[in-house]
Structure formats: structure tokens, C-alpha cells
Coordinates of C-alpha atoms and ligand atoms in Angstrom, one line a residue:
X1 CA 0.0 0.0 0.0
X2 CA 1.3 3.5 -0.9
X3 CA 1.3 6.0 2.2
X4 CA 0.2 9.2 1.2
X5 CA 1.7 12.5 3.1
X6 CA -1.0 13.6 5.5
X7 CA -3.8 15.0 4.4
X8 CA -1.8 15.7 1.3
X9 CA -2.7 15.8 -2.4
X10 CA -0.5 16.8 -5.0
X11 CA -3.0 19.6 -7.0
X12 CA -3.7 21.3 -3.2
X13 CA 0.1 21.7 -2.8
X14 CA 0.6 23.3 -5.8
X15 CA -2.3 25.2 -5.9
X16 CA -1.1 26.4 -2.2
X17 CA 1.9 27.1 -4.0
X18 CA 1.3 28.7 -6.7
X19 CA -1.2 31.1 -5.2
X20 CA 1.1 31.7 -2.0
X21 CA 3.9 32.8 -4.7
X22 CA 1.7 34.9 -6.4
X23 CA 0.1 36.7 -3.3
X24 CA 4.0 37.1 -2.6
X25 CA 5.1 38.4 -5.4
X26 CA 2.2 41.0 -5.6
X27 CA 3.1 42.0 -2.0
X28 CA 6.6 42.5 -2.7
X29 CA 6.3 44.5 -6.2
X30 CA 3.5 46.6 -4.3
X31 CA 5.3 47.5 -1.1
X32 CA 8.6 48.4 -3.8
X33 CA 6.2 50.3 -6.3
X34 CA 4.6 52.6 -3.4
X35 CA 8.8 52.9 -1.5
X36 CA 9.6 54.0 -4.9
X37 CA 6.9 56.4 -5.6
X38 CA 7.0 58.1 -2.1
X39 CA 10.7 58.5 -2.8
X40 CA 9.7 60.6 -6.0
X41 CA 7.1 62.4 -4.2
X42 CA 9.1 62.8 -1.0
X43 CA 12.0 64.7 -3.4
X44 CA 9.8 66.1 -5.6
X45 CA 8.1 68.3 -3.2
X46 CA 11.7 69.3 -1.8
X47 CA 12.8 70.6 -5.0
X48 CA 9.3 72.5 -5.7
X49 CA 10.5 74.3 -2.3
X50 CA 13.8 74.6 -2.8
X51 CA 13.3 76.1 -6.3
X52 CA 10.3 78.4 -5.1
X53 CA 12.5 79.5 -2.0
X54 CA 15.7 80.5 -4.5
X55 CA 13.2 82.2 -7.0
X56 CA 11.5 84.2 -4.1
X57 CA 15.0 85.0 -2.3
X58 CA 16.3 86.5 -5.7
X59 CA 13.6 88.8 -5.9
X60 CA 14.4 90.5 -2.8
X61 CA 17.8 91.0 -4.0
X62 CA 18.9 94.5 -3.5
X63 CA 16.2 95.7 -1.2
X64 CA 16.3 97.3 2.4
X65 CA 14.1 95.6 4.9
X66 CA 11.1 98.1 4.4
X67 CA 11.1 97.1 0.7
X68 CA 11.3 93.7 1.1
X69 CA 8.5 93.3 4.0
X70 CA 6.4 95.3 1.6
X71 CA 7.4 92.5 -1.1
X72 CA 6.6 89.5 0.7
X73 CA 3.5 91.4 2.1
X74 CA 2.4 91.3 -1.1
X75 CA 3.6 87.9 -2.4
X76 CA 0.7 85.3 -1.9
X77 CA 1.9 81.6 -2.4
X78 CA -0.8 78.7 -2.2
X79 CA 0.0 76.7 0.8
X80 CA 3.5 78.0 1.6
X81 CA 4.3 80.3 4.6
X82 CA 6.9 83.0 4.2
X83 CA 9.1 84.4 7.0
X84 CA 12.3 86.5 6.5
X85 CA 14.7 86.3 9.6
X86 CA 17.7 88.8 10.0
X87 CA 21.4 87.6 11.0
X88 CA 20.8 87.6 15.0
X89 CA 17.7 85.9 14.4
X90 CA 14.7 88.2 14.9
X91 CA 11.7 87.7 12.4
X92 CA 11.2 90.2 10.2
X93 CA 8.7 89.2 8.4
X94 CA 6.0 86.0 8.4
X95 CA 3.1 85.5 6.1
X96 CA 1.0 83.9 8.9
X97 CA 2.4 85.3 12.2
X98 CA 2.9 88.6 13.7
X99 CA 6.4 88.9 13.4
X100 CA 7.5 91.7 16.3
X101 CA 5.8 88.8 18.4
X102 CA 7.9 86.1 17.5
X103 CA 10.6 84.5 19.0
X104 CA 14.5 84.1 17.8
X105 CA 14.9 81.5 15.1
X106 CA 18.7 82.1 15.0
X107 CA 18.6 78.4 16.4
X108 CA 15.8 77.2 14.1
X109 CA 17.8 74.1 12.4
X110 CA 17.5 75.0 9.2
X111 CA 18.1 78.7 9.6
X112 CA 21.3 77.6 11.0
X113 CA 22.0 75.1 8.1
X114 CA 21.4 78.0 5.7
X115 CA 23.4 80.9 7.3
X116 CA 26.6 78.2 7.2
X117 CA 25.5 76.1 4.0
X118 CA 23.5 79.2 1.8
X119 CA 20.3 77.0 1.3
X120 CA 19.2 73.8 3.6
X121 CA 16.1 71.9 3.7
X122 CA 14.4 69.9 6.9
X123 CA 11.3 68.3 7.4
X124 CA 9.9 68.4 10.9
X125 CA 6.9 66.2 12.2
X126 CA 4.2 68.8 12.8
X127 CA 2.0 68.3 16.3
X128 CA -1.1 67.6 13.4
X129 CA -1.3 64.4 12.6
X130 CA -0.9 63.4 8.9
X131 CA 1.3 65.9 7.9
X132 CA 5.0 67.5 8.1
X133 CA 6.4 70.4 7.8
X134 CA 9.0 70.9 4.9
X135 CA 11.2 73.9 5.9
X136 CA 13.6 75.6 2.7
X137 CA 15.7 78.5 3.9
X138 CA 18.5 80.3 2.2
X139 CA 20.7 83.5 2.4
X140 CA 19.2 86.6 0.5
X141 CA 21.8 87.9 -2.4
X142 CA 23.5 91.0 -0.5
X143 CA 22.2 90.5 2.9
X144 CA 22.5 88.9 5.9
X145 CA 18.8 87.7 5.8
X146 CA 17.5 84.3 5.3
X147 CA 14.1 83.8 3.6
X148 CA 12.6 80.7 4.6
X149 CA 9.6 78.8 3.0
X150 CA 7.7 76.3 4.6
X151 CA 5.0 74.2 3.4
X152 CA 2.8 70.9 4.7
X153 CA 3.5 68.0 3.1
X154 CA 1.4 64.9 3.6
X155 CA 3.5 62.0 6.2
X156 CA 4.0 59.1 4.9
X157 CA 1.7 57.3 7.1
X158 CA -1.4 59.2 5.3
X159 CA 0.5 59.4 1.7
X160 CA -0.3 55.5 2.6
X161 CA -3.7 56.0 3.6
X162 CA -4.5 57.7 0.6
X163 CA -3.7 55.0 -1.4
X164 CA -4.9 51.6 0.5
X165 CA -8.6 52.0 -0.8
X166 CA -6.9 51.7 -4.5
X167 CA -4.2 49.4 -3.3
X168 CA -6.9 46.9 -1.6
X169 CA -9.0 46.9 -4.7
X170 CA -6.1 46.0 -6.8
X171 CA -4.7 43.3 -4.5
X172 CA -8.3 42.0 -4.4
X173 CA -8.7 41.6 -7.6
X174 CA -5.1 40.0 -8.3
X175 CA -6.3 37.8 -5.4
X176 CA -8.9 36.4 -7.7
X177 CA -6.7 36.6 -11.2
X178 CA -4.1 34.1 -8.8
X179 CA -6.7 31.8 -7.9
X180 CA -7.8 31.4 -11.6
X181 CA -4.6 31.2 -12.8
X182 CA -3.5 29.0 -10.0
X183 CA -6.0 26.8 -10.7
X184 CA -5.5 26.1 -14.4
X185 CA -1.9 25.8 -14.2
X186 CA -2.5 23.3 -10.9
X187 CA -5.0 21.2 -13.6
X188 CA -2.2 21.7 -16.2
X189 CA 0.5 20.3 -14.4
X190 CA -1.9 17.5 -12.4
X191 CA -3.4 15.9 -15.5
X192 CA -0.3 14.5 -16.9
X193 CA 0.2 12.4 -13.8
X194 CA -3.9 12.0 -13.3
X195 CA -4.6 10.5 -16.0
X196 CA -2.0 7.7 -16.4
X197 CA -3.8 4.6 -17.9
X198 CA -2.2 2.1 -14.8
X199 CA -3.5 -0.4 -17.6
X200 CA -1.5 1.0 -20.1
X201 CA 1.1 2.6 -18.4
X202 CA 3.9 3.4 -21.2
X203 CA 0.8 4.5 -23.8
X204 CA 0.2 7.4 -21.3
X205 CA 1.9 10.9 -22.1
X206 CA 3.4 12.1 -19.2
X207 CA 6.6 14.1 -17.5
X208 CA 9.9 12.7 -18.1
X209 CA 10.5 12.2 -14.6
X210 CA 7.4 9.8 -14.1
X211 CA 8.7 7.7 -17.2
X212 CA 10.7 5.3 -15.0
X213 CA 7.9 4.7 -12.5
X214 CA 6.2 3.6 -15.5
X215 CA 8.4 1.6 -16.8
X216 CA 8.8 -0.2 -13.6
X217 CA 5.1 -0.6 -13.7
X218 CA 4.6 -2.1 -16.8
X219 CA 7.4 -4.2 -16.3
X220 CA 6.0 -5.5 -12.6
X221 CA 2.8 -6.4 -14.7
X222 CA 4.6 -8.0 -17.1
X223 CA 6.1 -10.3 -14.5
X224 CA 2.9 -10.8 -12.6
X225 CA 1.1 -11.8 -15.9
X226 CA 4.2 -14.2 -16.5
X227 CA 3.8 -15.7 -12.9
X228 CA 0.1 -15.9 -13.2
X229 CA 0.5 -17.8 -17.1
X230 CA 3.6 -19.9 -14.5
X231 CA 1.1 -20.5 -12.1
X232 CA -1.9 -21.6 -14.2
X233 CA 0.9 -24.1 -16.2
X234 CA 1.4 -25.5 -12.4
X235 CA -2.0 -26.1 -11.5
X236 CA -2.9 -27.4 -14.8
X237 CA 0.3 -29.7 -14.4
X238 CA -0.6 -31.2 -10.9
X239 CA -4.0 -31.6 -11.8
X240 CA -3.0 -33.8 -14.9
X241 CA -0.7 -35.9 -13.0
X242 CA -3.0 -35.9 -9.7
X243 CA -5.2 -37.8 -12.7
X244 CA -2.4 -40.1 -14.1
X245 CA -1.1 -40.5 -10.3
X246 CA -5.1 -41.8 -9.6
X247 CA -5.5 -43.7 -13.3
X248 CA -1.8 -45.5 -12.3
X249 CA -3.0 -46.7 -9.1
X250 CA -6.7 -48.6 -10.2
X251 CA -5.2 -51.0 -13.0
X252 CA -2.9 -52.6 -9.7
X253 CA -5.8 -52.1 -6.9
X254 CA -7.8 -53.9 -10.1
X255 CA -6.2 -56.6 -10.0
X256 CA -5.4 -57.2 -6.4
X257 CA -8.8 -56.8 -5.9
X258 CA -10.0 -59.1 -8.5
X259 CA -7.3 -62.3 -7.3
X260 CA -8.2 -61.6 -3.9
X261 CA -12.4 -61.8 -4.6
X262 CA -11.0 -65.5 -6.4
X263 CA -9.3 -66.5 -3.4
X264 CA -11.9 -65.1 -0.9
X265 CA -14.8 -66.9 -2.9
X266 CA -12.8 -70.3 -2.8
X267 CA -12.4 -70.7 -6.4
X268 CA -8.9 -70.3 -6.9
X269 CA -7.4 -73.3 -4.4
X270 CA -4.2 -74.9 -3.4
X271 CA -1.3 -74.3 -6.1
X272 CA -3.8 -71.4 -8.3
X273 CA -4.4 -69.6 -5.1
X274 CA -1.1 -69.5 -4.9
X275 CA -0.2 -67.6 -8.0
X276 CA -2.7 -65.6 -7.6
X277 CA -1.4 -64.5 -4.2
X278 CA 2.1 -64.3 -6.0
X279 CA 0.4 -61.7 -9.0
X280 CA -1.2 -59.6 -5.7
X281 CA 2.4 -59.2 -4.5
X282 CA 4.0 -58.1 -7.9
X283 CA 1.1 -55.5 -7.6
X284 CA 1.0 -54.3 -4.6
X285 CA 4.9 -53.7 -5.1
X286 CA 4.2 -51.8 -8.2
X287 CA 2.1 -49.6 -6.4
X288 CA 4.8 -49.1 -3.9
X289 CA 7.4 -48.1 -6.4
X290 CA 4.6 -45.9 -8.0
X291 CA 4.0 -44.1 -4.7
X292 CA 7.7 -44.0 -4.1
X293 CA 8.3 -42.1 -6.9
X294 CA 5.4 -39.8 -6.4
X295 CA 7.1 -38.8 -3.1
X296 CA 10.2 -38.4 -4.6
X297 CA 9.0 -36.2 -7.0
X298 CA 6.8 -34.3 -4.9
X299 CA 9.4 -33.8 -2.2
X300 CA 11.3 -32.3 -5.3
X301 CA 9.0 -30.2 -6.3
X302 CA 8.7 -28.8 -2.3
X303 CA 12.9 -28.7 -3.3
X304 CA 13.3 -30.3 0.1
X305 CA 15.6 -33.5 -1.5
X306 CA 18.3 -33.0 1.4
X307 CA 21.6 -30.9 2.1
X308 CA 24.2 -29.9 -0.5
X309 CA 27.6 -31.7 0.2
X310 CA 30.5 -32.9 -1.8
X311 CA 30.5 -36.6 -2.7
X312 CA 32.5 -38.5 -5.1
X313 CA 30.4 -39.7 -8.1
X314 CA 32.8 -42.9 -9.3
X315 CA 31.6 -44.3 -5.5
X316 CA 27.8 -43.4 -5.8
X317 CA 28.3 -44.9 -9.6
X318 CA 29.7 -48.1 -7.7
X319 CA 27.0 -48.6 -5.2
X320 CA 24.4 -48.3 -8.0
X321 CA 26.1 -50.9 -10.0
X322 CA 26.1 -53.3 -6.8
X323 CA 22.4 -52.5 -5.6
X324 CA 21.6 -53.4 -9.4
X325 CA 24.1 -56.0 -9.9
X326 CA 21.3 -59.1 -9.0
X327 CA 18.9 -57.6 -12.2
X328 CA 21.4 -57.1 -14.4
X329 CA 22.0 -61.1 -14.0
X330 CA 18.8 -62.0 -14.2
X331 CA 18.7 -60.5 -17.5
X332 CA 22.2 -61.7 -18.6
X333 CA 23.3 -58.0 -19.1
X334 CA 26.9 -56.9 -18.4
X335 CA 27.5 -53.8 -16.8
X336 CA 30.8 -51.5 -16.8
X337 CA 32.2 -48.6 -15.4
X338 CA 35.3 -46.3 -17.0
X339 CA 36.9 -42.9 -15.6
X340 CA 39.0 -41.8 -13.0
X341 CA 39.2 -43.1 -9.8
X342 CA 37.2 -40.1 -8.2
X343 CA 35.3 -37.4 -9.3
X344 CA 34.3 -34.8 -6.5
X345 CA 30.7 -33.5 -7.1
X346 CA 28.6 -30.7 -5.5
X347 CA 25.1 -31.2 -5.1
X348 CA 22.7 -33.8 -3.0
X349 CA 24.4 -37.6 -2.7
X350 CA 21.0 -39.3 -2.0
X351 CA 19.6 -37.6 -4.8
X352 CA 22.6 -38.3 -7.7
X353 CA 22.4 -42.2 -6.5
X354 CA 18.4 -42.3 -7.4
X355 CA 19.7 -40.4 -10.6
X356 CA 21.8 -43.0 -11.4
X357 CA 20.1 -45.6 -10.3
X358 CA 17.0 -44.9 -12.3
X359 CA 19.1 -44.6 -15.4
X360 CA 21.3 -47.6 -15.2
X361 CA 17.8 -49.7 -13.7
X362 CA 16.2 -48.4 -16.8
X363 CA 18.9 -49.5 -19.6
X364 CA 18.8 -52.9 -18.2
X365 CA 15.0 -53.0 -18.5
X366 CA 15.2 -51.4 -22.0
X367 CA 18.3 -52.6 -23.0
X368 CA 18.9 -55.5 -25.1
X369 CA 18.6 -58.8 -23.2
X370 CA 22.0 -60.5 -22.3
X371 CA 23.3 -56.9 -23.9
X372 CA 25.8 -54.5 -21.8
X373 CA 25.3 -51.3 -20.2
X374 CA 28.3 -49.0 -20.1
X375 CA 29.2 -46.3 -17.5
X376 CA 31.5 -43.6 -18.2
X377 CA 32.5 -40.8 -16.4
X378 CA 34.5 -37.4 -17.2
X379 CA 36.0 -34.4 -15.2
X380 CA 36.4 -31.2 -16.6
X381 CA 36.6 -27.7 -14.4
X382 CA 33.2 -26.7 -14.4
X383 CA 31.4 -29.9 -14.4
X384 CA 31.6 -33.9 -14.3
X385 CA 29.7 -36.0 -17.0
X386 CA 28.4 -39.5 -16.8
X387 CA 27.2 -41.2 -20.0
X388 CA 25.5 -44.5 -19.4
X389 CA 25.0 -46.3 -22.7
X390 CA 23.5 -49.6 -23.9
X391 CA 23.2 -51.7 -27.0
X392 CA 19.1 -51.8 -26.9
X393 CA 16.7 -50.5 -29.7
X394 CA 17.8 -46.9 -28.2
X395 CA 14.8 -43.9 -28.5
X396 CA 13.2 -42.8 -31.6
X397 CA 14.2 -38.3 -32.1
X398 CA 10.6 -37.9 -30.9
X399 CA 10.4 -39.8 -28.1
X400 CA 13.8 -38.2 -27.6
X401 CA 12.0 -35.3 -27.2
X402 CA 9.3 -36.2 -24.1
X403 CA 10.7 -39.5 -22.6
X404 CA 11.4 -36.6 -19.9
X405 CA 7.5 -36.1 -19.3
X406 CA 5.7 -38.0 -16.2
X407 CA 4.0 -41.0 -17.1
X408 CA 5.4 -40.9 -20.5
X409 CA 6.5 -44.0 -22.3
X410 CA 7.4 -45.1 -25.5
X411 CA 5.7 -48.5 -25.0
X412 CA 3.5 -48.2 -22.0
X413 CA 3.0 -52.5 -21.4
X414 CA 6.6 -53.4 -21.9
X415 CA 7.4 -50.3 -19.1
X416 CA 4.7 -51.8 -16.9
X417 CA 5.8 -55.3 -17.6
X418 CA 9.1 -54.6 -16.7
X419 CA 8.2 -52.8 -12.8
X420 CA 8.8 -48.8 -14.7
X421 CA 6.4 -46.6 -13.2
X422 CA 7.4 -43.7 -16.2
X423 CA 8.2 -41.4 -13.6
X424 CA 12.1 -42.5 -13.4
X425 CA 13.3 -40.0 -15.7
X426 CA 11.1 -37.1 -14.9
X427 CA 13.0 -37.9 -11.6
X428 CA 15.8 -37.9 -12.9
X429 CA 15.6 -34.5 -14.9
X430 CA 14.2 -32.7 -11.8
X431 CA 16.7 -33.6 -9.7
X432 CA 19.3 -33.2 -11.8
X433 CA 18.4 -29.5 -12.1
X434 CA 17.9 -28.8 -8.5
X435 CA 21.3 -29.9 -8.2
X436 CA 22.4 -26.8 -10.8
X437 CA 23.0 -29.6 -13.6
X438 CA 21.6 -30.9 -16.9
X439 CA 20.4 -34.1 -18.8
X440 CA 20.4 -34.7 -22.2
X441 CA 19.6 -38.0 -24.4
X442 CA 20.7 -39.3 -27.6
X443 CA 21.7 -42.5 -29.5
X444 CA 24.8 -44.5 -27.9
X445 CA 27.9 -45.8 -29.9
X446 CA 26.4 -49.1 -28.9
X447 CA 23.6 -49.1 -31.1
X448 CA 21.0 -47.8 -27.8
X449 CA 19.9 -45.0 -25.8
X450 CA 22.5 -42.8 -24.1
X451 CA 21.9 -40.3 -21.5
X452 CA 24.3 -37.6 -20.5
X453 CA 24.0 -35.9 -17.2
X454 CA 26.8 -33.0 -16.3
X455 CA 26.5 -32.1 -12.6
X456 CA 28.4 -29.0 -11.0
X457 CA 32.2 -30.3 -10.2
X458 CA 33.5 -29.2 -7.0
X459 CA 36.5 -27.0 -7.9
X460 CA 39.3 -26.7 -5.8
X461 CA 39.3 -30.1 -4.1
Ligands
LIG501 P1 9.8 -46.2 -17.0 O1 9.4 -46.5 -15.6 O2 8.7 -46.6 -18.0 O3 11.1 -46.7 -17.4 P2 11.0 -43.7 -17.3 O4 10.5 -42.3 -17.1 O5 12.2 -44.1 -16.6 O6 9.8 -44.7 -17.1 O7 11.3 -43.7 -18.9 C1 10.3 -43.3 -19.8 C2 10.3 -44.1 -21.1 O8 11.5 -43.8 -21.8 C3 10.3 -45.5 -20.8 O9 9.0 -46.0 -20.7 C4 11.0 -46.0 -22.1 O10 10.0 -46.2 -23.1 C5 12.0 -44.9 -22.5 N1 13.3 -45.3 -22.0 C6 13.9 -44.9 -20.9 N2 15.2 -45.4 -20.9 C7 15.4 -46.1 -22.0 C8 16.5 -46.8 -22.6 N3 17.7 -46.9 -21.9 N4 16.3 -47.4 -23.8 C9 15.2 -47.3 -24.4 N5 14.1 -46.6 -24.0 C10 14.2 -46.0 -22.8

């Protein structure tokens, strides 16, 4: 299961994203846009007062102090106070004050700036709220006087005021343009992901960076489909030989049952009863090779067939050849081993000796009568080979081809005749290849079947 982040979807945190930049961004260029225009303002209405102060100042250029109180009495600027101070400080003249009743401005700020500098500006925070008080004061040409204009200017605080009805109304409405847009670039970027086809994953069009997720994803259900085609092969396998396995067992339980109905019934007396007991025990012992063999194979399939060790081959080979020794007389045929003396193995030693056994058990049985059944083994680095031939009608190419199969035989009486149960080489095959080697079969120099089987060699030893 995949574990979402909490609470968590991807088009919320982008939308939250994008918007959250946006409203950003908008508060940043605003706040710079209305620094920046106070700046201009702030300046601008300095030099306005600077400029009018200098103009002014020129015209009373020349004139005694009776001329130039009769100037400014007459000079009327919008908004702007005038007052003319004299060197020590006394005010000769003020457009909104009586001056004789005025104190000494000889240590007004920017009276003294002036009288050192020629013209100074100051801005003082005036008792009124809302406003300043811009001061420009500068040295009249050929006097000691200083002329001084002063004007309100608006404080920043209501410059800002002024503007937030228009500054709310914009933000609000690039409020809503960021939520649009937010939202339409959020279904832009989302749907390329959204609308992956997990059925088709690689047929979808999406971001480079999801292409490897998808590719994993195809190939994960590429694999399950395999295991699930694997699987079905399995279950159809074990349900066919569950059949054959049940088919095997009623032609011997047949039989058994039918001699022992004879003997029960008192038919079948003295020397016949007998034989027939004789047939139920060649029966019965067919069954138990049959069920042996299912075992075997079934604890092969469960790939629990015993613990990995090195053993030599050349003396597994030899205690097959004695265990079959007795059969091999009985049916005349002559059995003989060539290689080296030992031949270290890896794999399971239980497990090679049934692989051999079944092998040299079945070229007796299918061999020629009176015929001979050659052993031969080979080292090499990687693995060692055993052939074991015989001089019997061999395999036809296409039985070649399924004598491997459970329950398949080339000629089923002459198998069952002979105590096969046509699982020895399917044993033999699947154990072979737990062990990490291979079995192959072809024709024999001898005229008969020969089966090769190469099992891992243990290096080193
Ligand atoms: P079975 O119990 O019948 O021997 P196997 O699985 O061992 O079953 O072998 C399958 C079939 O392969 C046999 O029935 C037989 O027809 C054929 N076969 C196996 N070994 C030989 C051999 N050495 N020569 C000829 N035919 C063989």
C-alpha cells in the first residue's frame, strides 16, 4: 500500500503554492512600487521648495528691509508660509504670524544650516497628525537675511492611507486573477500524472520524470502476468498428474482386488491360489514403487531432496552398479564402469544415487537382453559428465524429445511389464536441475539409448 503524506494531495500543494507565490510576489512589487513612488514624491516636493525658495530670495535682491517686507507682504503663495529672519535671528517678516511677536529663530535648524551652507532643507513632524512640515531656507543675495519657505507636506503614514482604498482593490482583484490562474496551471501540471492509464502505463503521455515509474510498472505487470500464465501451467500440471497418479493406481488395486475376490470366494485353491497371491504381491509392489516415486518427486517439487555436500560420483556410480548388480544377472546384461578413480561432485548424494540408479535400472529394462550397459565418467573444471549407454533399440528423435515427461512412455506394457512406473526419468531431470546440472539424451555408440548428465564439479578439491 502507498502511504500518502498527510492530508496531502499533490493539486492542493501546488495550488497552495502557486497562489502563496503569487500573493507574494504581488506583495513585494506593491510595497517596492509605493517605497519608490514616495521616494519621488518625497524629493519632488523638496525641490518644488527649494526652487520656489531660491526664486522668491532672488527677488528680494537688493532691497532694504522696508522694501522687502512690503514684497513679501504682497507675495501670496498657495499653501506656503513665508518668514524673512535677519542675521541675529529676529523675524522680520511672516506671512502667517505677527512677526514683532515672535521669538528668535537664530537656532531654528535650518536657519542655521542655511546661514553656514546658503540654502538647507528639513522636514519636521508637525503636532497635526498626517502631515509635516517641509522647511527651505536660504541666504538673500546682499544680505544677511535668510528667507525661509515652509509648506505641509502629507506623512507618509497618510500618503499610505490615501492609497490603500486603490491598493486593496487592486490586490483584491489579483487575489482572484491568482486563484484562476492557480487553478488552471495546478489542472495543467496534475493531469499529466492524473490520467495515467495504470492499464497502459507506457501508452500514457506524461513528465519525463514519471517515465521510470512507468516503466517499472509495466514491467511489474509484465512479470505478474508471466507468474500468473507460470502458475496456471502448475496447476494445470498437478491436476494432470494428480489424474495419471489416480489412473496408475486402479489398473494394480484392479487386480489385487479381483485375485483376492477369487481367493476369498474359494475358487482359486491350493497351487492357483497360490499364483494368484504371487500376482497380488508383484502388484502391490508396483504400487509401492509408483507411490515412491510420487514422493520423490513431490518432495522435489517442495525442493526439500536433502543438504548440499560434496561426494565423489565414481563411488555413488559403484553402489548403483552393486544394488543393481542381481537384475542385471537375471537379465544376462553386463555392466561396466570407465573414468577416473574419483570425481568430487557438489550437489545432494542421496539424490545423484536415485539419478543414477533410475538410469542404469532403466537401460537394463530397455536394453537388449544379455546386452551391456556401459558407465563412463569425465572431469572437466566446471562440471563432471556420466554417460550411461546400452546396445538396446535406443529412443526414436521424438520420443527423444518427451521420454522426460511424467508418465510418459514409448511403449506403456513393456514399461509396466518390466516394474517402470514412467516417472524414473522425470526424476531424474528434476533432480538433476535442483542440483544446478543438466540431462540430455541421444543414441549411444552401442547401437542404444545414451543419457548424458553434467553435474556442477566441485573446484578446488
Ligand atoms: P519407465 O518407468 O517406464 O522406465 P521412465 O521415465 O524411466 O519410465 O522412462 C520413460 C520411457 O523412456 C520408458 O518407458 C521407455 O520407453 C523410455 N526409455 C527410458 N530409458 C530407455 C533406454 N535406456 N532405452 C530405451 N528406452 C528407454
Amino acid at each position: 500500500m502507498t502511504k500518502p503524506l498527510p492530508g496531502k494531495k499533490l493539486s492542493t500543494r501546488l495550488f497552495v503554492a502557486l497562489f502563496l507565490t503569487a500573493i507574494l510576489v504581488l506583495l513585494a512589487v506593491t510595497g517596492a512600487v509605493v517605497a519608490v513612488s514616495w521616494t519621488i514624491y518625497e524629493h519632488g516636493a523638496e525641490e518644488t521648495l527649494v526652487d520656489q525658495t531660491r526664486a522668491s530670495a532672488a527677488d528680494l535682491a537688493g532691497l532694504d528691509e522696508g522694501q522687502m517686507v512690503a514684497h513679501l507682504s504682497s507675495t501670496a503663495l498657495a499653501n506656503t508660509r513665508i518668514t524673512l529672519v535677519a542675521a541675529d535671528g529676529r523675524v522680520i517678516f511672516d506671512s502667517d504670524y505677527e512677526a514683532s511677536t515672535m521669538p528668535s529663530h537664530a537656532a531654528r535648524a535650518e536657519i542655521a544650516a542655511a546661514r553656514s551652507e546658503g540654502t538647507a532643507v528639513m522636514l519636521r513632524a508637525s503636532e497635526t497628525a498626517g502631515s509635516d512640515t517641509l522647511y527651505a531656507a536660504t541666504l538673500v543675495d546682499g544680505s544677511d537675511d535668510i528667507l525661509r519657505l515652509s509648506t505641509t507636506r502629507s506623512s507618509f503614514a497618510y500618503y499610505l492611507g490615501n492609497l490603500l482604498p486603490a491598493l486593496f482593490a487592486i490586490m483584491a482583484l489579483a487575489v482572484i486573477a491568482s486563484l484562476v490562474v492557480a487553478r488552471v496551471i495546478t489542472g495543467k501540471i496534475t493531469t499529466p500524472i492524473v490520467s495515467i492509464d495504470p492499464e497502459q502505463p507506457l501508452e500514457s503521455e506524461t513528465y519525463v520524470e514519471v517515465e521510470p515509474l512507468l516503466a517499472r510498472i509495466e514491467e511489474q505487470k509484465l512479470k505478474l502476468v508471466e507468474q500468473n500464465r507460470q502458475l496456471e501451467r502448475a496447476v494445470t500440471l498437478r491436476r494432470e498428474f494428480t489424474g495419471n497418479v489416480s489412473h496408475e493406481m486402479k489398473s494394480p488395486l484392479q487386480v489385487i482386488g479381483g485375485y483376492a475376490e477369487l481367493i476369498e470366494s474359494g475358487i482359486a485353491d491350493g497351487e492357483d491360489a497360490r499364483k494368484f497371491a504371487g500376482l497380488i504381491c508383484a502388484e502391490s509392489q508396483a504400487m509401492r514403487r509408483l507411490i515412491d516415486d510420487v514422493l520423490t518427486l513431490s518432495r522435489l517439487d517442495e525442493s526439500a531432496s536433502g543438504r548440499t555436500s560434496l561426494f565423489d560420483l565414481v563411488a555413488t556410480a559403484k553402489v548403483v552398479l552393486v544394488r543393481l548388480a542381481p537384475m542385471a544377472a537375471e537379465r544376462d546384461v553386463r555392466l561396466f564402469l570407465a573414468g577416473p578413480d574419483v570425481a568430487w561432485v557438489l550437489g545432494i548424494e542421496t539424490l545423484a544415487e536415485q539419478v543414477v540408479y533410475n538410469l542404469v535400472d532403466n537401460a537394463i529394462r530397455h536394453g537388449r537382453a544379455a546386452g551391456r550397459v556401459e558407465l563412463d565418467i569425465r572431469c572437466s573444471a566446471q562440471d563432471v559428465v556420466l554417460d550411461i549407454c546400452d546396445d538396446g533399440d535406443g529412443i526414436s528423435p521424438e520420443a527423444q524429445q518427451r521420454v522426460f515427461e511424467r508418465f510418459y512412455r514409448v511403449d506403456p506394457s513393456r514399461s509396466r511389464e518390466t516394474g517402470g512406473t514412467g516417472l524414473g526419468l522425470a526424476i531424474v531431470k528434476h533432480g538433476v536441475e535442483s542440483m544446478g546440472g543438466s540431462v540430455t539424451v541421444g543414441q549411444s555408440a552401442l547401437g542404444g539409448a545414451r543419457f548424458t548428465v553434467r553435474l556442477p564439479a566441485a573446484n578446488g578439491v
